[in-house]
JSON list of C-alpha atoms (C1' of nucleotides) in Angstrom, two decimals:
[
{"chain": "A", "resi": 6, "resn": "MET", "atom": "CA", "xyz": [26.19, -14.46, 5.79]},
{"chain": "A", "resi": 7, "resn": "GLN", "atom": "CA", "xyz": [23.22, -13.14, 6.41]},
{"chain": "A", "resi": 8, "resn": "TYR", "atom": "CA", "xyz": [20.26, -12.34, 3.69]},
{"chain": "A", "resi": 9, "resn": "TRP", "atom": "CA", "xyz": [17.82, -9.62, 4.21]},
{"chain": "A", "resi": 10, "resn": "LEU", "atom": "CA", "xyz": [14.94, -8.01, 2.60]},
{"chain": "A", "resi": 11, "resn": "MET", "atom": "CA", "xyz": [14.54, -4.27, 2.65]},
{"chain": "A", "resi": 12, "resn": "LYS", "atom": "CA", "xyz": [11.59, -2.73, 1.32]},
{"chain": "A", "resi": 13, "resn": "SER", "atom": "CA", "xyz": [11.10, 0.99, -0.50]},
{"chain": "A", "resi": 14, "resn": "GLU", "atom": "CA", "xyz": [8.35, 3.09, -1.70]},
{"chain": "A", "resi": 15, "resn": "PRO", "atom": "CA", "xyz": [9.13, 3.19, -5.17]},
{"chain": "A", "resi": 16, "resn": "GLU", "atom": "CA", "xyz": [7.68, 6.81, -5.44]},
{"chain": "A", "resi": 17, "resn": "ALA", "atom": "CA", "xyz": [9.61, 7.63, -2.93]},
{"chain": "A", "resi": 18, "resn": "PHE", "atom": "CA", "xyz": [13.23, 5.56, -3.78]},
{"chain": "A", "resi": 19, "resn": "GLY", "atom": "CA", "xyz": [12.96, 2.77, -5.74]},
{"chain": "A", "resi": 20, "resn": "ILE", "atom": "CA", "xyz": [15.37, 0.03, -7.69]},
{"chain": "A", "resi": 21, "resn": "ASP", "atom": "CA", "xyz": [15.91, 1.81, -10.65]},
{"chain": "A", "resi": 22, "resn": "ASP", "atom": "CA", "xyz": [16.33, 5.19, -8.30]},
{"chain": "A", "resi": 23, "resn": "LEU", "atom": "CA", "xyz": [19.30, 2.80, -7.17]},
{"chain": "A", "resi": 24, "resn": "ALA", "atom": "CA", "xyz": [20.78, 1.81, -10.44]},
{"chain": "A", "resi": 25, "resn": "GLY", "atom": "CA", "xyz": [21.19, 5.65, -11.12]},
{"chain": "A", "resi": 26, "resn": "ARG", "atom": "CA", "xyz": [22.87, 6.40, -8.28]},
{"chain": "A", "resi": 27, "resn": "PRO", "atom": "CA", "xyz": [26.69, 7.46, -8.46]},
{"chain": "A", "resi": 28, "resn": "GLU", "atom": "CA", "xyz": [28.13, 3.96, -8.27]},
{"chain": "A", "resi": 29, "resn": "GLN", "atom": "CA", "xyz": [25.05, 2.63, -7.96]},
{"chain": "A", "resi": 30, "resn": "THR", "atom": "CA", "xyz": [24.79, 2.79, -4.02]},
{"chain": "A", "resi": 31, "resn": "GLU", "atom": "CA", "xyz": [22.42, 4.87, -1.34]},
{"chain": "A", "resi": 32, "resn": "PRO", "atom": "CA", "xyz": [22.28, 5.40, 2.43]},
{"chain": "A", "resi": 33, "resn": "TRP", "atom": "CA", "xyz": [19.16, 3.51, 3.73]},
{"chain": "A", "resi": 34, "resn": "ASP", "atom": "CA", "xyz": [18.25, 6.74, 5.94]},
{"chain": "A", "resi": 35, "resn": "GLY", "atom": "CA", "xyz": [15.08, 7.60, 7.57]},
{"chain": "A", "resi": 36, "resn": "VAL", "atom": "CA", "xyz": [14.50, 4.12, 9.51]},
{"chain": "A", "resi": 37, "resn": "ARG", "atom": "CA", "xyz": [12.95, 5.15, 13.02]},
{"chain": "A", "resi": 38, "resn": "ASN", "atom": "CA", "xyz": [12.03, 1.88, 14.19]},
{"chain": "A", "resi": 39, "resn": "TYR", "atom": "CA", "xyz": [13.78, 0.25, 16.83]},
{"chain": "A", "resi": 40, "resn": "GLN", "atom": "CA", "xyz": [13.38, -3.50, 15.58]},
{"chain": "A", "resi": 41, "resn": "ALA", "atom": "CA", "xyz": [15.05, -2.40, 11.95]},
{"chain": "A", "resi": 42, "resn": "ARG", "atom": "CA", "xyz": [17.24, -0.17, 13.62]},
{"chain": "A", "resi": 43, "resn": "ASN", "atom": "CA", "xyz": [18.66, -3.16, 15.86]},
{"chain": "A", "resi": 44, "resn": "MET", "atom": "CA", "xyz": [19.43, -4.70, 12.83]},
{"chain": "A", "resi": 45, "resn": "MET", "atom": "CA", "xyz": [21.33, -2.52, 10.28]},
{"chain": "A", "resi": 46, "resn": "ARG", "atom": "CA", "xyz": [23.27, -1.55, 13.68]},
{"chain": "A", "resi": 47, "resn": "ASP", "atom": "CA", "xyz": [24.14, -5.08, 14.79]},
{"chain": "A", "resi": 48, "resn": "GLU", "atom": "CA", "xyz": [23.67, -7.41, 12.28]},
{"chain": "A", "resi": 49, "resn": "MET", "atom": "CA", "xyz": [23.92, -5.90, 8.93]},
{"chain": "A", "resi": 50, "resn": "LYS", "atom": "CA", "xyz": [27.28, -6.52, 7.52]},
{"chain": "A", "resi": 51, "resn": "VAL", "atom": "CA", "xyz": [29.54, -5.83, 4.24]},
{"chain": "A", "resi": 52, "resn": "GLY", "atom": "CA", "xyz": [28.31, -8.00, 1.29]},
{"chain": "A", "resi": 53, "resn": "ASP", "atom": "CA", "xyz": [25.21, -9.65, 2.90]},
{"chain": "A", "resi": 54, "resn": "PRO", "atom": "CA", "xyz": [22.61, -10.09, 0.02]},
{"chain": "A", "resi": 55, "resn": "VAL", "atom": "CA", "xyz": [19.64, -7.55, 0.18]},
{"chain": "A", "resi": 56, "resn": "PHE", "atom": "CA", "xyz": [16.06, -8.43, -1.79]},
{"chain": "A", "resi": 57, "resn": "PHE", "atom": "CA", "xyz": [14.79, -4.88, -2.79]},
{"chain": "A", "resi": 58, "resn": "TYR", "atom": "CA", "xyz": [10.84, -4.94, -2.63]},
{"chain": "A", "resi": 59, "resn": "HIS", "atom": "CA", "xyz": [8.31, -2.36, -3.74]},
{"chain": "A", "resi": 60, "resn": "SER", "atom": "CA", "xyz": [5.86, -1.98, -1.25]},
{"chain": "A", "resi": 61, "resn": "ASN", "atom": "CA", "xyz": [2.71, 0.80, -1.28]},
{"chain": "A", "resi": 62, "resn": "CYS", "atom": "CA", "xyz": [2.08, 0.44, -5.05]},
{"chain": "A", "resi": 63, "resn": "ASP", "atom": "CA", "xyz": [0.56, -1.37, -7.77]},
{"chain": "A", "resi": 64, "resn": "LEU", "atom": "CA", "xyz": [1.85, -4.47, -8.18]},
{"chain": "A", "resi": 65, "resn": "PRO", "atom": "CA", "xyz": [3.91, -4.82, -4.51]},
{"chain": "A", "resi": 66, "resn": "GLY", "atom": "CA", "xyz": [6.85, -7.72, -4.30]},
{"chain": "A", "resi": 67, "resn": "ILE", "atom": "CA", "xyz": [10.47, -8.36, -4.58]},
{"chain": "A", "resi": 68, "resn": "VAL", "atom": "CA", "xyz": [11.94, -6.24, -7.81]},
{"chain": "A", "resi": 69, "resn": "GLY", "atom": "CA", "xyz": [15.25, -6.85, -7.46]},
{"chain": "A", "resi": 70, "resn": "ILE", "atom": "CA", "xyz": [18.92, -7.66, -5.35]},
{"chain": "A", "resi": 71, "resn": "ALA", "atom": "CA", "xyz": [21.58, -5.20, -3.77]},
{"chain": "A", "resi": 72, "resn": "GLU", "atom": "CA", "xyz": [23.74, -6.07, -1.01]},
{"chain": "A", "resi": 73, "resn": "VAL", "atom": "CA", "xyz": [25.07, -4.16, 1.94]},
{"chain": "A", "resi": 74, "resn": "ALA", "atom": "CA", "xyz": [28.46, -1.90, 0.78]},
{"chain": "A", "resi": 75, "resn": "ARG", "atom": "CA", "xyz": [28.80, -0.13, 3.99]},
{"chain": "A", "resi": 76, "resn": "ALA", "atom": "CA", "xyz": [27.99, -1.62, 7.64]},
{"chain": "A", "resi": 77, "resn": "SER", "atom": "CA", "xyz": [26.08, 0.94, 10.20]},
{"chain": "A", "resi": 78, "resn": "TYR", "atom": "CA", "xyz": [26.98, 3.97, 10.93]},
{"chain": "A", "resi": 79, "resn": "PRO", "atom": "CA", "xyz": [24.97, 7.12, 12.13]},
{"chain": "A", "resi": 80, "resn": "ASP", "atom": "CA", "xyz": [21.88, 8.44, 10.15]},
{"chain": "A", "resi": 81, "resn": "PHE", "atom": "CA", "xyz": [22.59, 11.80, 9.81]},
{"chain": "A", "resi": 82, "resn": "THR", "atom": "CA", "xyz": [19.15, 12.90, 8.58]},
{"chain": "A", "resi": 83, "resn": "ALA", "atom": "CA", "xyz": [18.01, 12.73, 12.34]},
{"chain": "A", "resi": 84, "resn": "PHE", "atom": "CA", "xyz": [20.11, 16.18, 12.67]},
{"chain": "A", "resi": 85, "resn": "ASP", "atom": "CA", "xyz": [18.57, 18.07, 10.26]},
{"chain": "A", "resi": 86, "resn": "PRO", "atom": "CA", "xyz": [15.72, 20.12, 11.48]},
{"chain": "A", "resi": 87, "resn": "ASP", "atom": "CA", "xyz": [15.20, 20.49, 7.51]},
{"chain": "A", "resi": 88, "resn": "ASP", "atom": "CA", "xyz": [14.96, 16.37, 6.85]},
{"chain": "A", "resi": 89, "resn": "LYS", "atom": "CA", "xyz": [11.81, 14.72, 6.82]},
{"chain": "A", "resi": 90, "resn": "HIS", "atom": "CA", "xyz": [12.99, 12.30, 9.62]},
{"chain": "A", "resi": 91, "resn": "PHE", "atom": "CA", "xyz": [14.32, 14.64, 11.68]},
{"chain": "A", "resi": 92, "resn": "ASP", "atom": "CA", "xyz": [13.95, 13.53, 15.38]},
{"chain": "A", "resi": 93, "resn": "PRO", "atom": "CA", "xyz": [14.82, 16.51, 17.86]},
{"chain": "A", "resi": 94, "resn": "LYS", "atom": "CA", "xyz": [15.36, 14.31, 20.77]},
{"chain": "A", "resi": 95, "resn": "SER", "atom": "CA", "xyz": [18.36, 12.44, 18.74]},
{"chain": "A", "resi": 96, "resn": "ASN", "atom": "CA", "xyz": [21.59, 13.37, 19.87]},
{"chain": "A", "resi": 97, "resn": "PRO", "atom": "CA", "xyz": [24.78, 13.76, 17.53]},
{"chain": "A", "resi": 98, "resn": "ASP", "atom": "CA", "xyz": [26.91, 12.43, 20.54]},
{"chain": "A", "resi": 99, "resn": "LYS", "atom": "CA", "xyz": [24.46, 9.94, 20.90]},
{"chain": "A", "resi": 100, "resn": "PRO", "atom": "CA", "xyz": [22.97, 8.36, 17.97]},
{"chain": "A", "resi": 101, "resn": "THR", "atom": "CA", "xyz": [19.67, 6.71, 18.66]},
{"chain": "A", "resi": 102, "resn": "TRP", "atom": "CA", "xyz": [19.86, 5.85, 14.93]},
{"chain": "A", "resi": 103, "resn": "PHE", "atom": "CA", "xyz": [21.96, 4.04, 12.36]},
{"chain": "A", "resi": 104, "resn": "MET", "atom": "CA", "xyz": [22.34, 3.12, 8.21]},
{"chain": "A", "resi": 105, "resn": "VAL", "atom": "CA", "xyz": [23.86, 0.96, 6.48]},
{"chain": "A", "resi": 106, "resn": "ASP", "atom": "CA", "xyz": [24.89, 1.87, 2.60]},
{"chain": "A", "resi": 107, "resn": "VAL", "atom": "CA", "xyz": [22.84, -0.22, 0.09]},
{"chain": "A", "resi": 108, "resn": "LYS", "atom": "CA", "xyz": [24.68, -1.14, -3.59]},
{"chain": "A", "resi": 109, "resn": "PHE", "atom": "CA", "xyz": [22.82, -2.16, -6.55]},
{"chain": "A", "resi": 110, "resn": "VAL", "atom": "CA", "xyz": [23.43, -5.49, -7.93]},
{"chain": "A", "resi": 111, "resn": "ARG", "atom": "CA", "xyz": [20.76, -6.43, -10.42]},
{"chain": "A", "resi": 112, "resn": "LYS", "atom": "CA", "xyz": [17.00, -6.19, -11.12]},
{"chain": "A", "resi": 113, "resn": "LEU", "atom": "CA", "xyz": [15.18, -9.39, -11.05]},
{"chain": "A", "resi": 114, "resn": "GLN", "atom": "CA", "xyz": [13.39, -10.49, -14.88]},
{"chain": "A", "resi": 115, "resn": "ARG", "atom": "CA", "xyz": [10.36, -10.23, -13.51]},
{"chain": "A", "resi": 116, "resn": "THR", "atom": "CA", "xyz": [8.65, -9.14, -9.89]},
{"chain": "A", "resi": 117, "resn": "ILE", "atom": "CA", "xyz": [7.89, -11.73, -7.77]},
{"chain": "A", "resi": 118, "resn": "GLY", "atom": "CA", "xyz": [4.86, -10.09, -6.46]},
{"chain": "A", "resi": 119, "resn": "LEU", "atom": "CA", "xyz": [3.69, -10.49, -2.73]},
{"chain": "A", "resi": 120, "resn": "GLN", "atom": "CA", "xyz": [0.55, -12.79, -3.66]},
{"chain": "A", "resi": 121, "resn": "GLU", "atom": "CA", "xyz": [2.56, -15.34, -5.42]},
{"chain": "A", "resi": 122, "resn": "LEU", "atom": "CA", "xyz": [4.88, -15.48, -2.27]},
{"chain": "A", "resi": 123, "resn": "LYS", "atom": "CA", "xyz": [2.24, -15.90, 0.43]},
{"chain": "A", "resi": 124, "resn": "GLN", "atom": "CA", "xyz": [0.62, -18.48, -1.77]},
{"chain": "A", "resi": 125, "resn": "GLN", "atom": "CA", "xyz": [3.88, -20.61, -0.74]},
{"chain": "A", "resi": 126, "resn": "PRO", "atom": "CA", "xyz": [4.09, -22.81, 2.02]},
{"chain": "A", "resi": 127, "resn": "GLU", "atom": "CA", "xyz": [8.01, -22.89, 1.69]},
{"chain": "A", "resi": 128, "resn": "LEU", "atom": "CA", "xyz": [7.65, -18.83, 2.84]},
{"chain": "A", "resi": 129, "resn": "ALA", "atom": "CA", "xyz": [5.04, -19.37, 5.60]},
{"chain": "A", "resi": 130, "resn": "ASP", "atom": "CA", "xyz": [7.72, -18.23, 8.17]},
{"chain": "A", "resi": 131, "resn": "LEU", "atom": "CA", "xyz": [9.31, -15.00, 6.02]},
{"chain": "A", "resi": 132, "resn": "ALA", "atom": "CA", "xyz": [8.17, -12.23, 7.95]},
{"chain": "A", "resi": 133, "resn": "LEU", "atom": "CA", "xyz": [6.38, -10.51, 4.80]},
{"chain": "A", "resi": 134, "resn": "VAL", "atom": "CA", "xyz": [3.65, -12.56, 4.54]},
{"chain": "A", "resi": 135, "resn": "ARG", "atom": "CA", "xyz": [2.81, -12.87, 8.37]},
{"chain": "A", "resi": 136, "resn": "ARG", "atom": "CA", "xyz": [-0.66, -10.90, 9.46]},
{"chain": "A", "resi": 137, "resn": "GLY", "atom": "CA", "xyz": [0.41, -7.70, 10.09]},
{"chain": "A", "resi": 138, "resn": "ASN", "atom": "CA", "xyz": [4.31, -7.24, 9.69]},
{"chain": "A", "resi": 139, "resn": "ARG", "atom": "CA", "xyz": [5.04, -3.85, 9.18]},
{"chain": "A", "resi": 140, "resn": "LEU", "atom": "CA", "xyz": [8.49, -4.10, 9.33]},
{"chain": "A", "resi": 141, "resn": "SER", "atom": "CA", "xyz": [10.67, -2.69, 6.80]},
{"chain": "A", "resi": 142, "resn": "ILE", "atom": "CA", "xyz": [13.79, -4.26, 7.41]},
{"chain": "A", "resi": 143, "resn": "MET", "atom": "CA", "xyz": [14.09, -8.42, 8.38]},
{"chain": "A", "resi": 144, "resn": "PRO", "atom": "CA", "xyz": [16.09, -11.38, 7.67]},
{"chain": "A", "resi": 145, "resn": "VAL", "atom": "CA", "xyz": [15.38, -13.97, 5.20]},
{"chain": "A", "resi": 146, "resn": "SER", "atom": "CA", "xyz": [16.80, -17.54, 5.69]},
{"chain": "A", "resi": 147, "resn": "ARG", "atom": "CA", "xyz": [19.08, -18.74, 3.33]},
{"chain": "A", "resi": 148, "resn": "GLN", "atom": "CA", "xyz": [16.57, -21.69, 2.51]},
{"chain": "A", "resi": 149, "resn": "GLN", "atom": "CA", "xyz": [14.04, -18.75, 1.77]},
{"chain": "A", "resi": 150, "resn": "TRP", "atom": "CA", "xyz": [16.05, -16.75, -0.55]},
{"chain": "A", "resi": 151, "resn": "ASP", "atom": "CA", "xyz": [17.32, -19.97, -2.91]},
{"chain": "A", "resi": 152, "resn": "PHE", "atom": "CA", "xyz": [13.58, -20.75, -2.98]},
{"chain": "A", "resi": 153, "resn": "ILE", "atom": "CA", "xyz": [12.51, -17.15, -3.82]},
{"chain": "A", "resi": 154, "resn": "LEU", "atom": "CA", "xyz": [15.19, -17.03, -6.22]},
{"chain": "A", "resi": 155, "resn": "GLY", "atom": "CA", "xyz": [14.13, -20.27, -8.01]},
{"chain": "A", "resi": 156, "resn": "LEU", "atom": "CA", "xyz": [10.83, -18.72, -8.39]},
{"chain": "A", "resi": 157, "resn": "GLU", "atom": "CA", "xyz": [12.10, -16.07, -10.88]},
{"chain": "N", "resi": 3, "resn": "DG", "atom": "C1'", "xyz": [3.50, 1.32, 34.54]},
{"chain": "N", "resi": 4, "resn": "DC", "atom": "C1'", "xyz": [-1.33, 1.21, 32.28]},
{"chain": "N", "resi": 5, "resn": "DC", "atom": "C1'", "xyz": [-3.90, 1.98, 28.25]},
{"chain": "N", "resi": 6, "resn": "DA", "atom": "C1'", "xyz": [-6.21, 5.72, 25.31]},
{"chain": "N", "resi": 7, "resn": "DA", "atom": "C1'", "xyz": [-5.19, 8.33, 21.64]},
{"chain": "N", "resi": 8, "resn": "DC", "atom": "C1'", "xyz": [-2.78, 9.18, 17.84]},
{"chain": "N", "resi": 9, "resn": "DG", "atom": "C1'", "xyz": [0.47, 8.40, 13.83]},
{"chain": "N", "resi": 10, "resn": "DT", "atom": "C1'", "xyz": [2.03, 5.20, 10.22]},
{"chain": "N", "resi": 11, "resn": "DT", "atom": "C1'", "xyz": [2.54, 1.56, 7.36]},
{"chain": "N", "resi": 12, "resn": "DG", "atom": "C1'", "xyz": [0.91, -0.62, 3.55]},
{"chain": "N", "resi": 13, "resn": "DG", "atom": "C1'", "xyz": [-2.30, -3.81, 1.39]},
{"chain": "N", "resi": 14, "resn": "DC", "atom": "C1'", "xyz": [-6.74, -3.66, -1.31]},
{"chain": "T", "resi": 28, "resn": "DG", "atom": "C1'", "xyz": [-9.17, 6.62, -0.04]},
{"chain": "T", "resi": 29, "resn": "DC", "atom": "C1'", "xyz": [-9.86, 3.34, 3.05]},
{"chain": "T", "resi": 30, "resn": "DC", "atom": "C1'", "xyz": [-8.72, 0.69, 7.33]},
{"chain": "T", "resi": 31, "resn": "DA", "atom": "C1'", "xyz": [-6.48, -2.83, 9.94]},
{"chain": "T", "resi": 32, "resn": "DA", "atom": "C1'", "xyz": [-2.72, -3.87, 12.54]},
{"chain": "T", "resi": 33, "resn": "DC", "atom": "C1'", "xyz": [0.78, -2.11, 15.07]},
{"chain": "T", "resi": 34, "resn": "DG", "atom": "C1'", "xyz": [4.43, 1.24, 17.21]},
{"chain": "T", "resi": 35, "resn": "DT", "atom": "C1'", "xyz": [4.51, 5.21, 20.06]},
{"chain": "T", "resi": 36, "resn": "DT", "atom": "C1'", "xyz": [3.01, 8.58, 22.87]},
{"chain": "T", "resi": 37, "resn": "DG", "atom": "C1'", "xyz": [1.61, 10.69, 27.27]},
{"chain": "T", "resi": 38, "resn": "DG", "atom": "C1'", "xyz": [-1.73, 11.65, 31.10]},
{"chain": "T", "resi": 39, "resn": "DC", "atom": "C1'", "xyz": [-2.48, 9.77, 35.35]}
]
DNA sequence: GCCAACGTTGGC
DNA sequence: GCCAACGTTGGC
């Protein structure tokens, strides 16, 4: 089993939005970065636990837990000219972009802020706290996962 | 295949 | 709103 962290801007789609969806599940569409795509397409399996991270907001940090509810399938928004994430070069017969479905598990009792995460020597290798990192999906080790939950 | 220009991310 | 970091694009 692999653990993950996925970023989302709460103004666009936050943890409460996920909790309010039918079956508390939502396709993670719109990822247009190859590294992130590869992780969704090749490595994310049903049941994998996910930290839900709020970015670009007053208090950036981990706000909840989700899990992968459906493994990789083509991101249909890439084929919709009206969609914000339309990719004119993407071909439905040979899709470029993939997504997974993510299901709400629970909110954390408090937000574990980016600042706090950065202060932990145990998390020095976490991609999230490395300089200049812009990955929206990243792996989290079992040790990192347990440590972060211990901060809650 | 290089690299400058440009667009995006995301913390602050 | 600013801007550093980084990915992508496209001319050559």
